[in-house]
Coordinates of C-alpha atoms (C1' of nucleotides) in Angstrom, one line a residue:
Chain A
M1481 CA 68.0 34.9 117.3
S1482 CA 68.2 31.0 117.6
N1483 CA 65.1 29.9 115.9
E1484 CA 65.0 27.2 113.2
F1485 CA 62.7 29.2 111.1
G1486 CA 65.5 30.8 109.0
Q1487 CA 67.5 27.8 108.3
Y1488 CA 64.3 26.0 107.3
L1489 CA 63.6 28.7 104.7
R1490 CA 67.1 28.7 103.4
K1491 CA 67.3 25.0 102.9
R1492 CA 64.1 25.0 101.1
R1493 CA 65.0 27.9 98.8
E1494 CA 68.4 26.3 97.9
E1495 CA 66.6 23.2 97.0
L1496 CA 64.3 25.1 94.6
L1497 CA 67.3 27.1 93.3
K1498 CA 68.8 23.8 92.1
G1499 CA 65.8 23.3 89.8
S1500 CA 65.4 26.8 88.7
P1501 CA 67.3 30.2 88.7
D1502 CA 64.3 32.0 89.8
F1503 CA 65.1 31.3 93.4
T1504 CA 67.9 33.6 94.3
V1505 CA 67.7 35.8 97.3
R1506 CA 67.1 38.7 95.1
K1507 CA 64.4 37.1 92.9
V1508 CA 62.5 35.8 95.9
A1509 CA 62.7 39.0 97.7
G1510 CA 61.2 40.7 94.7
R1511 CA 58.1 38.5 94.5
L1512 CA 57.7 38.7 98.3
G1513 CA 57.8 42.5 98.0
I1514 CA 60.7 42.9 100.5
Q1515 CA 64.4 43.8 100.5
P1516 CA 66.9 41.1 99.6
S1517 CA 69.1 42.0 102.6
Y1518 CA 66.2 41.3 104.8
V1519 CA 65.6 37.9 103.2
S1520 CA 69.2 37.2 103.8
K1521 CA 69.0 38.2 107.4
V1522 CA 65.9 36.2 108.0
E1523 CA 67.4 33.1 106.5
R1524 CA 70.3 33.3 108.7
C1525 CA 68.4 34.1 111.8
E1526 CA 70.0 37.4 112.2
V1527 CA 66.7 38.9 112.9
P1528 CA 63.5 37.5 114.4
P1529 CA 60.9 36.0 112.0
P1530 CA 58.8 38.6 110.0
S1531 CA 55.1 39.4 110.4
E1532 CA 52.3 36.9 109.9
A1533 CA 51.5 38.5 106.5
T1534 CA 55.0 38.1 105.2
I1535 CA 55.3 34.6 106.4
L1536 CA 52.1 33.6 104.5
R1537 CA 53.5 35.1 101.3
W1538 CA 56.7 33.3 101.9
A1539 CA 55.0 30.0 102.4
E1540 CA 53.2 30.4 99.2
E1541 CA 56.3 31.4 97.5
L1542 CA 58.1 28.2 98.7
G1543 CA 55.1 25.9 98.5
E1544 CA 55.2 25.3 102.1
D1545 CA 52.4 24.6 104.7
P1546 CA 51.7 28.1 106.1
D1547 CA 50.6 26.6 109.5
V1548 CA 53.9 24.9 109.9
L1549 CA 55.9 27.9 108.8
L1550 CA 54.1 30.1 111.3
A1551 CA 54.7 27.4 113.9
L1552 CA 58.4 27.6 113.3
A1553 CA 58.1 31.3 114.0
G1554 CA 56.4 30.5 117.2
K1555 CA 53.1 32.0 115.8
V1556 CA 49.5 30.9 115.1
S1557 CA 47.5 32.4 112.3
A1558 CA 45.0 35.0 113.1
E1559 CA 42.4 32.6 111.5
L1560 CA 43.0 29.9 114.0
R1561 CA 43.3 32.4 116.8
D1562 CA 39.8 33.7 115.9
V1563 CA 38.3 30.2 116.1
I1564 CA 39.5 30.1 119.9
V1565 CA 38.6 33.6 120.5
K1566 CA 34.9 33.4 119.5
R1567 CA 34.4 30.5 122.0
P1568 CA 37.3 30.5 124.3
K1569 CA 35.8 28.2 127.0
V1570 CA 35.1 25.2 124.9
F1571 CA 38.2 25.5 122.8
A1572 CA 40.5 26.1 125.7
Q1573 CA 39.2 23.0 127.3
L1574 CA 39.4 21.1 124.1
L1575 CA 43.0 21.9 123.5
R1576 CA 44.0 21.3 127.0
E1577 CA 42.3 17.9 126.9
L1578 CA 43.7 16.9 123.6
K1579 CA 47.2 18.3 124.2
D1580 CA 48.9 15.0 124.7
A1581 CA 46.6 12.7 122.6
P1582 CA 48.5 11.0 119.8
D1583 CA 48.1 12.2 116.3
H1584 CA 46.0 9.2 115.1
A1585 CA 43.5 9.8 117.9
L1586 CA 43.2 13.5 116.8
L1587 CA 42.8 12.6 113.2
R1588 CA 40.1 10.1 114.2
V1589 CA 38.2 12.9 116.0
V1590 CA 38.4 14.9 112.8
R1591 CA 37.1 12.1 110.8
E1592 CA 34.2 11.4 113.1
V1593 CA 33.2 15.0 113.1
R1594 CA 33.4 15.3 109.3
D1595 CA 31.3 12.2 108.9
G1596 CA 28.6 14.2 110.6
K1597 CA 28.6 12.4 113.8
W1598 CA 26.9 15.4 115.4
Chain B
M849 CA 39.7 51.5 121.1
S850 CA 36.3 49.9 120.8
N851 CA 36.8 46.5 122.5
E852 CA 34.3 45.2 125.2
F853 CA 37.2 44.2 127.4
G854 CA 37.4 47.3 129.4
Q855 CA 33.7 47.6 129.9
Y856 CA 33.7 44.0 131.3
L857 CA 36.4 44.6 133.7
R858 CA 34.8 47.9 135.0
K859 CA 31.4 46.1 135.5
R860 CA 33.0 43.3 137.4
R861 CA 35.1 45.5 139.5
E862 CA 32.2 47.7 140.4
E863 CA 30.1 44.7 141.4
L864 CA 33.0 43.5 143.8
L865 CA 33.2 47.0 145.2
K866 CA 29.7 46.9 146.4
G867 CA 30.7 44.0 148.5
S868 CA 34.1 45.2 149.7
P869 CA 36.1 48.5 149.8
D870 CA 39.1 46.7 148.4
F871 CA 38.1 47.1 144.9
T872 CA 38.7 50.7 144.1
V873 CA 40.8 51.7 141.0
R874 CA 43.7 52.3 143.4
K875 CA 43.6 49.1 145.5
V876 CA 43.2 46.9 142.4
A877 CA 46.0 48.7 140.7
G878 CA 48.2 48.3 143.6
R879 CA 47.5 44.6 143.8
L880 CA 48.0 44.3 140.1
G881 CA 51.3 46.1 140.3
I882 CA 50.3 48.8 137.9
Q883 CA 49.4 52.5 138.0
P884 CA 45.8 53.6 138.8
S885 CA 45.6 55.7 135.9
Y886 CA 46.4 52.8 133.7
V887 CA 43.6 50.7 135.1
S888 CA 41.3 53.6 134.5
K889 CA 42.3 53.9 130.9
V890 CA 42.0 50.2 130.4
E891 CA 38.6 50.0 132.0
R892 CA 37.4 53.0 129.8
C893 CA 38.9 51.4 126.6
E894 CA 40.9 54.6 126.2
V895 CA 43.9 52.3 125.5
P896 CA 44.2 48.8 124.0
P897 CA 44.2 45.8 126.4
P898 CA 47.3 45.1 128.4
S899 CA 49.8 42.4 127.9
E900 CA 49.0 38.7 128.5
A901 CA 50.8 38.6 131.8
T902 CA 48.8 41.5 133.1
I903 CA 45.5 40.1 131.9
L904 CA 46.2 36.9 133.8
R905 CA 46.7 38.7 136.9
W906 CA 43.7 40.7 136.4
A907 CA 41.6 37.6 135.9
E908 CA 42.9 36.2 139.0
E909 CA 42.2 39.5 141.0
L910 CA 38.7 39.5 139.7
G911 CA 37.9 35.8 139.9
E912 CA 37.4 35.6 136.2
D913 CA 38.1 32.9 133.7
P914 CA 41.5 33.9 132.1
D915 CA 40.7 32.3 128.7
V916 CA 37.6 34.4 128.5
L917 CA 39.4 37.5 129.5
L918 CA 42.2 37.0 127.0
A919 CA 39.6 36.3 124.4
L920 CA 37.9 39.6 125.1
A921 CA 41.2 41.2 124.4
G922 CA 41.5 39.1 121.1
K923 CA 44.2 37.0 122.5
V924 CA 45.1 33.4 123.2
S925 CA 47.3 32.3 126.0
A926 CA 50.9 31.4 125.2
E927 CA 50.0 28.1 126.9
L928 CA 47.4 27.2 124.2
R929 CA 49.5 28.7 121.5
D930 CA 52.2 26.3 122.4
V931 CA 49.8 23.3 122.0
I932 CA 49.2 24.3 118.5
V933 CA 52.8 25.3 117.7
K934 CA 54.2 22.0 118.6
R935 CA 51.9 20.0 116.2
P936 CA 50.7 22.6 113.8
K937 CA 49.4 20.3 111.1
V938 CA 47.1 18.2 113.2
F939 CA 45.8 20.9 115.4
A940 CA 45.2 23.3 112.5
Q941 CA 43.2 20.8 110.7
L942 CA 41.4 19.9 113.9
L943 CA 40.5 23.4 114.6
R944 CA 39.3 24.1 111.1
E945 CA 37.2 21.1 111.2
L946 CA 35.6 21.8 114.5
K947 CA 35.2 25.5 113.9
D948 CA 31.5 25.3 113.3
A949 CA 30.6 22.2 115.5
P950 CA 28.1 23.2 118.3
D951 CA 29.3 23.3 121.8
H952 CA 27.8 19.9 122.8
A953 CA 29.5 18.1 120.0
L954 CA 32.8 19.6 121.2
L955 CA 32.2 18.6 124.7
R956 CA 31.3 15.2 123.7
V957 CA 34.7 14.9 122.0
V958 CA 36.4 16.1 125.2
R959 CA 34.6 13.5 127.1
E960 CA 35.3 10.7 124.6
V961 CA 38.9 11.4 124.7
R962 CA 39.0 11.7 128.5
D963 CA 37.4 8.4 128.8
G964 CA 40.4 6.9 127.3
K965 CA 38.8 6.1 124.0
W966 CA 42.2 6.1 122.3
Chain C
dA589 C1' 37.0 74.5 154.8
dT590 C1' 40.2 70.7 155.4
dG591 C1' 41.9 66.2 154.7
dA592 C1' 41.3 62.0 152.7
dC593 C1' 39.5 59.5 149.3
dT594 C1' 37.5 58.7 144.7
dG595 C1' 38.4 58.4 139.4
dT596 C1' 40.7 60.8 135.4
dA597 C1' 43.4 63.9 132.2
dT598 C1' 47.9 64.9 130.3
dA599 C1' 52.5 64.2 128.9
dT600 C1' 56.1 61.1 128.3
dT601 C1' 59.1 56.8 127.6
dA602 C1' 61.8 52.4 126.9
dA603 C1' 61.8 48.5 124.2
dA604 C1' 60.3 45.7 120.7
dC605 C1' 58.6 45.2 115.7
dA606 C1' 59.1 45.0 111.0
dG607 C1' 61.3 46.4 108.1
dT608 C1' 64.3 50.0 104.3
dA609 C1' 68.5 51.8 101.8
dT610 C1' 72.9 51.7 100.5
dA611 C1' 77.2 50.0 99.9
dC612 C1' 80.4 46.1 99.7
dA613 C1' 82.9 41.6 98.7
dT614 C1' 83.1 37.6 95.9
dG615 C1' 82.7 34.7 92.0
dC616 C1' 81.6 33.8 87.3
dT617 C1' 81.4 35.1 82.3
dT618 C1' 82.6 37.0 78.1
Chain D
dA877 C1' 89.7 43.1 83.0
dA878 C1' 84.9 44.6 82.8
dG879 C1' 80.6 43.8 83.6
dC880 C1' 77.1 41.4 86.1
dA881 C1' 74.9 38.6 89.4
dT882 C1' 75.5 36.5 93.7
dG883 C1' 74.7 37.0 99.0
dT884 C1' 75.8 40.2 103.0
dA885 C1' 77.3 44.0 106.2
dT886 C1' 76.0 48.4 108.1
dA887 C1' 73.3 51.9 109.4
dC888 C1' 68.9 53.8 109.9
dT889 C1' 63.6 54.5 110.5
dG890 C1' 58.6 54.7 111.4
dT891 C1' 55.2 52.4 114.3
dT892 C1' 53.4 49.8 118.0
dT893 C1' 53.4 48.0 122.7
dA894 C1' 52.9 48.5 127.3
dA895 C1' 53.0 50.9 130.2
dT896 C1' 54.8 55.3 134.0
dA897 C1' 54.6 59.8 136.5
dT898 C1' 52.3 63.6 137.9
dA899 C1' 48.8 66.7 138.3
dC900 C1' 44.0 67.6 138.7
dA901 C1' 38.7 67.7 139.7
dG902 C1' 35.0 66.0 142.4
dT903 C1' 32.8 63.9 146.7
dC904 C1' 32.4 62.9 151.5
dA905 C1' 33.2 63.0 156.4
dT906 C1' 34.9 65.7 160.2

DNA sequence: ATGACTGTATATTAAACAGTATACATGCTT
DNA sequence: AAGCATGTATACTGTTTAATATACAGTCAT
């Protein structure tokens, strides 16, 4: 279980704990609706990352970007998967083509499209 | 088990069977390295779609587009998932922005990027 | 009517997934 | 020193995934 996912969650929770006593393992587990022992195990990477649903709640709880957290767990949200699944040919081609493009190029594409350039 | 995946595979195999006796359930199963009964069940949607690895072999066997076949199974290849997982922020934004863009717009983006416009 | 193919029905399974429940050790506070 | 809150160790559980193994029924040719 050597993923960075748990370490990231722990660091983030400990930071929040400095500012408020509401971020102990137990309190967080309570709000996530899961067992404290499970939170502990996930944070220490003793078990693999949880399900998508749990990760999304966790992201909200810690104020983190859900896509980033899912990515650390090696996953992609069902929402984004659906985008691809509905038009696999175009989006597969698009992703392979843009795979190595630098960030700024991708963001330019986003901007162009948003500005109604189609 | 009401996916279109199985029906699609069966139709395709039956077409190929018309042209050659090498596309019976047993022959195909043999080349895929799985049991004939399993092929039969998958084709009749009696069981959910197989694993990604098996779907990819199946696509090759029938001469189908792997991305399309995976999509019919509701999946996205690990290869494409990796593209997103490595840079989740940009690619998540990109996909959400392009989600509803018409095909021709997406293909234009592909062309632009390929023509070194970055 | 036998043998050699078809496809399919039925029963079972090993491993992974996604956690729960309980008990325990440690440190701090009063 | 008693109580309370921390995090964690240990053992167990229901469900899903991804198939296998074997037996069976129908068709076709010889």
